[in-house]
Each structure stands twice: as C-alpha cells, then as structure tokens.
Amino acid sequence: YLPYIFFSLPVTISSTAEKVVYLVVFHLSFVMFVWSYWKTIFTSPASPSNEFCLSKADKEQYEKEERPESQQEILRRAAKDLPIYTTTASRAIRYCDRCQLIKPDRCHHCSACDICVLKMDHHCPWVNNCVGFSNYKFFLLFLMYSLLYCLFVAATVLQYFIKFWTNELPDTHAKFHVLFLFFVAAMFFISILSLFSYHCWLVGKNRSTIETFRAPTFRNGPDKNGFSLGCSKNLREVFGDEKKYWLLPIFTSLGDGCNFPTRLVIMDPEQLTVSSQNEPAKSSGANQSFPTRPLSESQNRLLASDSQWVESGPEEENVKSGAKKHIIVSLES
C-alpha cells in the first residue's frame, strides 16, 4: 500500500530524493521481514539426537517394568553418560513416553508437533511452528523487523493521516488507504512491541517462556537463573559470536541444543565445589547421577577465559558467622 499511496496522493513529497529514500527503506525492511518470517516458519524444530534414545534392550526392559522405581533405575543407568543436569520436581529423569527418549536439558514435548523440541520456547500458531533452539533467533528477528516495518509505515503515513482529520487532504480514493494503513500499522506496532520486549527480557535472562512459568530443577532444587551466564553471554548464546551476522536470519546460535553451560547455586557452604572436567560424576537426591562432561567448542568460546567466577549470594547475610554462600559458574554442560 505504501508505494501506491505515495504516488496516488496529490500532495507531493518534498523531493524526489525523499521518495527514493522512502521506497528503499520500505522495501529493505519488507524483505528482511519476509525473510525472517519465512525462516521461522520453514525451519524444522530440532529434536534430540539418537544418543538420548534408549537401546532396544533398555526399552524392552522399561516397558516390562511396572514399578516407577525400577523404571527410573533403568533411565538413570542409560543416562549416566549423557550431559543431563535437570530433572523433574520429584528428582526423576525426564523421559518422554511418546518419543521414547530421555529429554535433554530444556527439551520439551510439543503436543501440536508431536515431537520433542530442543530448548523449546513455545508453539506459535502465527507461524504454525514450534519456536525453539533451531529457529529462536529467526523468531526474534521476525519480531524486530515486523516492529520496524510497522513503525516506518505508521511514521510515513502520519502526516497524511493528520491532514485527513483536518480536512486538508484532497478528496481522492487514497483517503481510505491512509486511514486503514495508519490504524493497522499502529495497532500491530503496539502489540508486537510488547511481545518483542518480553522476548528481549527472556534473552537477557537466558530463559525460555516455559522456564519462566516453571523453573528448571537442578541438583539443588529449582533455579530460574540456572542457565544465565550474564546478559552479554546470554545474548551471544542466541545470536553467536560474530556480530556481523546478528541482524541476518541465518543460524549462528552457539551449542548443539542438548548441552548448555549452567550456573549452579550451591546452598551449603560445606559442599562448596567447583566442578572440573576430570571430576567424577556427582549424585544428589534419590541417587540421581549428574555426570561431568567436557564443554563443546562453542561453549568454551561462550565462557571464554572467565569460565569460573564467584559472586556473593543474596543469602549471605543469613548465613552463620564464617560461612559464605556463593554462586558458581559450573563447567558442566
């Protein structure tokens, strides 16, 4: 509609150069918007690899067992070499009966897609696809370019919208287009702004929409900030290391979607431990095993040289004398 309005209105734009700028910016934002939208829709949700599937023998044994305790023992044995650090609230291994696999951290089953999706954020009906590890960056860019597109349309039509209400606009067929275009662009801008702001906050906290409503459970209990490594590192985890690709809808997210660096909150000062790659596997609660795994190449880049740091915890004032509580960045992933 915008090019049509520009050339159909009898009110001339100040200069030909301004017309060219309007059309270039309009089509550039439109192309980026469509490109991001396309990638969000047609990028298949990433699913767990075969290493998270039970072997044929374990699967047969799991299906024969009727007691949950015996089933959990089978799952713990199968998951001892997997990089899994989150459990259910009851300290049980997260297992998908539908897909018949052990769920990696931040993985959830989508009832609409009927698959387990890595780092699932939500199922979006507007794109008819799951938003997760494979297309979360595309979804954010889609929201951003939608926002800029609507803002540009509303801003460029505003002067004609004002003239419409003050009866300064000549009586032409473009009057309806001006009214319709301004209201639609403004309404979409307001609605998308709230959604985009919310997801920017999620990226800064390194949370998904699901984790906002239900915090992941680690060895020391639920921790909504368990995957947060600081705003800068959280941003790089989604958009990658190279800033020149951040605004392009191409996949640059760090990691493999199954393995994430974590920040563990150690509540007991006597158990203060910094895990290393050579440490044996630790267990906590109901004999739950938490094996130590080396970091992937992308996660080593993410944590960089300050992969370990200690900050004072918020509970420090409530600890008896001599004891300190710390927030530790774990090398586990």
PDB file of C-alpha atoms in Angstrom, residues 31-147:
ATOM      1  CA  VAL A  31      12.473  -8.046   2.505  1.00  0.00           C
ATOM      2  CA  MET A  32      14.097  -8.621   5.909  1.00  0.00           C
ATOM      3  CA  PHE A  33      10.675  -9.084   7.474  1.00  0.00           C
ATOM      4  CA  VAL A  34       9.614 -11.691   4.892  1.00  0.00           C
ATOM      5  CA  TRP A  35      13.000 -13.450   5.044  1.00  0.00           C
ATOM      6  CA  SER A  36      12.846 -13.788   8.848  1.00  0.00           C
ATOM      7  CA  TYR A  37       9.212 -14.851   8.748  1.00  0.00           C
ATOM      8  CA  TRP A  38       9.990 -17.491   6.124  1.00  0.00           C
ATOM      9  CA  LYS A  39      12.890 -18.903   8.146  1.00  0.00           C
ATOM     10  CA  THR A  40      10.775 -19.009  11.306  1.00  0.00           C
ATOM     11  CA  ILE A  41       8.025 -20.935   9.557  1.00  0.00           C
ATOM     12  CA  PHE A  42      10.033 -23.393   7.485  1.00  0.00           C
ATOM     13  CA  THR A  43      12.911 -24.189   9.856  1.00  0.00           C
ATOM     14  CA  SER A  44      12.152 -27.593  11.322  1.00  0.00           C
ATOM     15  CA  PRO A  45      12.263 -27.798  15.122  1.00  0.00           C
ATOM     16  CA  ALA A  46      15.451 -29.510  16.269  1.00  0.00           C
ATOM     17  CA  SER A  47      14.954 -32.836  18.064  1.00  0.00           C
ATOM     18  CA  PRO A  48      17.283 -34.772  20.392  1.00  0.00           C
ATOM     19  CA  SER A  49      19.937 -36.929  18.746  1.00  0.00           C
ATOM     20  CA  ASN A  50      19.915 -40.721  18.830  1.00  0.00           C
ATOM     21  CA  GLU A  51      22.195 -40.849  21.874  1.00  0.00           C
ATOM     22  CA  PHE A  52      19.197 -39.836  24.014  1.00  0.00           C
ATOM     23  CA  CYS A  53      17.112 -42.778  22.794  1.00  0.00           C
ATOM     24  CA  LEU A  54      17.053 -45.937  24.884  1.00  0.00           C
ATOM     25  CA  SER A  55      18.701 -49.009  23.468  1.00  0.00           C
ATOM     26  CA  LYS A  56      16.428 -51.795  22.315  1.00  0.00           C
ATOM     27  CA  ALA A  57      17.200 -53.881  25.405  1.00  0.00           C
ATOM     28  CA  ASP A  58      16.620 -50.976  27.811  1.00  0.00           C
ATOM     29  CA  LYS A  59      13.407 -50.031  26.042  1.00  0.00           C
ATOM     30  CA  GLU A  60      12.032 -53.567  26.308  1.00  0.00           C
ATOM     31  CA  GLN A  61      13.002 -53.753  29.962  1.00  0.00           C
ATOM     32  CA  TYR A  62      11.492 -50.324  30.649  1.00  0.00           C
ATOM     33  CA  GLU A  63       8.176 -51.315  29.083  1.00  0.00           C
ATOM     34  CA  LYS A  64       8.047 -54.566  31.058  1.00  0.00           C
ATOM     35  CA  GLU A  65       8.626 -52.863  34.395  1.00  0.00           C
ATOM     36  CA  GLU A  66       5.532 -51.660  36.213  1.00  0.00           C
ATOM     37  CA  ARG A  67       7.144 -50.042  39.224  1.00  0.00           C
ATOM     38  CA  PRO A  68       8.241 -46.407  38.722  1.00  0.00           C
ATOM     39  CA  GLU A  69      11.312 -47.007  40.886  1.00  0.00           C
ATOM     40  CA  SER A  70      12.557 -49.772  38.602  1.00  0.00           C
ATOM     41  CA  GLN A  71      11.846 -47.682  35.518  1.00  0.00           C
ATOM     42  CA  GLN A  72      13.822 -44.794  36.968  1.00  0.00           C
ATOM     43  CA  GLU A  73      16.736 -47.108  37.704  1.00  0.00           C
ATOM     44  CA  ILE A  74      16.795 -48.124  34.034  1.00  0.00           C
ATOM     45  CA  LEU A  75      16.699 -44.464  32.956  1.00  0.00           C
ATOM     46  CA  ARG A  76      19.468 -43.500  35.383  1.00  0.00           C
ATOM     47  CA  ARG A  77      21.649 -46.262  34.060  1.00  0.00           C
ATOM     48  CA  ALA A  78      21.014 -45.197  30.466  1.00  0.00           C
ATOM     49  CA  ALA A  79      21.589 -41.501  31.265  1.00  0.00           C
ATOM     50  CA  LYS A  80      24.820 -41.870  33.241  1.00  0.00           C
ATOM     51  CA  ASP A  81      26.962 -40.811  30.263  1.00  0.00           C
ATOM     52  CA  LEU A  82      24.596 -38.126  28.975  1.00  0.00           C
ATOM     53  CA  PRO A  83      25.058 -34.388  29.654  1.00  0.00           C
ATOM     54  CA  ILE A  84      21.841 -34.012  31.671  1.00  0.00           C
ATOM     55  CA  TYR A  85      21.632 -31.819  34.768  1.00  0.00           C
ATOM     56  CA  THR A  86      17.934 -31.090  35.165  1.00  0.00           C
ATOM     57  CA  THR A  87      15.237 -33.390  36.478  1.00  0.00           C
ATOM     58  CA  THR A  88      11.565 -33.288  37.348  1.00  0.00           C
ATOM     59  CA  ALA A  89      10.413 -31.760  40.616  1.00  0.00           C
ATOM     60  CA  SER A  90      10.493 -35.251  42.157  1.00  0.00           C
ATOM     61  CA  ARG A  91      14.149 -35.737  41.082  1.00  0.00           C
ATOM     62  CA  ALA A  92      13.188 -38.198  38.357  1.00  0.00           C
ATOM     63  CA  ILE A  93      14.871 -38.479  34.978  1.00  0.00           C
ATOM     64  CA  ARG A  94      12.836 -36.578  32.378  1.00  0.00           C
ATOM     65  CA  TYR A  95      11.605 -39.202  29.922  1.00  0.00           C
ATOM     66  CA  CYS A  96       9.187 -38.811  27.015  1.00  0.00           C
ATOM     67  CA  ASP A  97       6.929 -41.852  26.685  1.00  0.00           C
ATOM     68  CA  ARG A  98       5.623 -40.515  23.392  1.00  0.00           C
ATOM     69  CA  CYS A  99       9.013 -40.160  21.667  1.00  0.00           C
ATOM     70  CA  GLN A 100      10.634 -42.852  23.843  1.00  0.00           C
ATOM     71  CA  LEU A 101      13.753 -40.876  24.661  1.00  0.00           C
ATOM     72  CA  ILE A 102      15.442 -39.230  27.609  1.00  0.00           C
ATOM     73  CA  LYS A 103      14.858 -35.491  27.438  1.00  0.00           C
ATOM     74  CA  PRO A 104      17.970 -33.289  27.305  1.00  0.00           C
ATOM     75  CA  ASP A 105      18.048 -30.120  29.383  1.00  0.00           C
ATOM     76  CA  ARG A 106      15.479 -27.520  28.248  1.00  0.00           C
ATOM     77  CA  CYS A 107      13.826 -30.029  25.903  1.00  0.00           C
ATOM     78  CA  HIS A 108      10.043 -30.421  25.973  1.00  0.00           C
ATOM     79  CA  HIS A 109       7.456 -32.390  24.034  1.00  0.00           C
ATOM     80  CA  CYS A 110       5.182 -30.330  21.782  1.00  0.00           C
ATOM     81  CA  SER A 111       1.695 -31.772  21.610  1.00  0.00           C
ATOM     82  CA  ALA A 112       0.944 -29.841  18.404  1.00  0.00           C
ATOM     83  CA  CYS A 113       4.037 -31.029  16.508  1.00  0.00           C
ATOM     84  CA  ASP A 114       4.094 -34.373  18.392  1.00  0.00           C
ATOM     85  CA  ILE A 115       7.878 -34.291  18.785  1.00  0.00           C
ATOM     86  CA  CYS A 116      10.371 -33.361  21.470  1.00  0.00           C
ATOM     87  CA  VAL A 117      11.837 -29.921  20.682  1.00  0.00           C
ATOM     88  CA  LEU A 118      15.277 -28.779  21.846  1.00  0.00           C
ATOM     89  CA  LYS A 119      15.202 -25.653  24.027  1.00  0.00           C
ATOM     90  CA  MET A 120      11.507 -25.286  23.320  1.00  0.00           C
ATOM     91  CA  ASP A 121      10.112 -21.814  23.932  1.00  0.00           C
ATOM     92  CA  HIS A 122       6.507 -22.222  22.770  1.00  0.00           C
ATOM     93  CA  HIS A 123       4.380 -23.384  19.860  1.00  0.00           C
ATOM     94  CA  CYS A 124       3.394 -20.315  17.864  1.00  0.00           C
ATOM     95  CA  PRO A 125       0.106 -20.544  15.913  1.00  0.00           C
ATOM     96  CA  TRP A 126       1.027 -17.409  13.921  1.00  0.00           C
ATOM     97  CA  VAL A 127       3.915 -19.249  12.271  1.00  0.00           C
ATOM     98  CA  ASN A 128       2.397 -22.738  12.618  1.00  0.00           C
ATOM     99  CA  ASN A 129       5.659 -23.999  14.045  1.00  0.00           C
ATOM    100  CA  CYS A 130       7.479 -24.604  17.295  1.00  0.00           C
ATOM    101  CA  VAL A 131       9.875 -21.873  18.385  1.00  0.00           C
ATOM    102  CA  GLY A 132      12.972 -23.484  19.841  1.00  0.00           C
ATOM    103  CA  PHE A 133      16.721 -23.862  19.509  1.00  0.00           C
ATOM    104  CA  SER A 134      16.763 -24.135  15.713  1.00  0.00           C
ATOM    105  CA  ASN A 135      14.691 -21.025  14.939  1.00  0.00           C
ATOM    106  CA  TYR A 136      14.575 -18.847  18.063  1.00  0.00           C
ATOM    107  CA  LYS A 137      16.959 -16.306  16.523  1.00  0.00           C
ATOM    108  CA  PHE A 138      14.768 -16.157  13.407  1.00  0.00           C
ATOM    109  CA  PHE A 139      11.702 -15.598  15.578  1.00  0.00           C
ATOM    110  CA  LEU A 140      13.356 -12.679  17.375  1.00  0.00           C
ATOM    111  CA  LEU A 141      14.415 -11.105  14.073  1.00  0.00           C
ATOM    112  CA  PHE A 142      10.922 -11.627  12.714  1.00  0.00           C
ATOM    113  CA  LEU A 143       9.509  -9.656  15.647  1.00  0.00           C
ATOM    114  CA  MET A 144      12.145  -6.944  15.315  1.00  0.00           C
ATOM    115  CA  TYR A 145      11.679  -6.414  11.577  1.00  0.00           C
ATOM    116  CA  SER A 146       7.907  -6.552  11.977  1.00  0.00           C
ATOM    117  CA  LEU A 147       8.221  -3.815  14.569  1.00  0.00           C
TER     118      LEU A 147
END
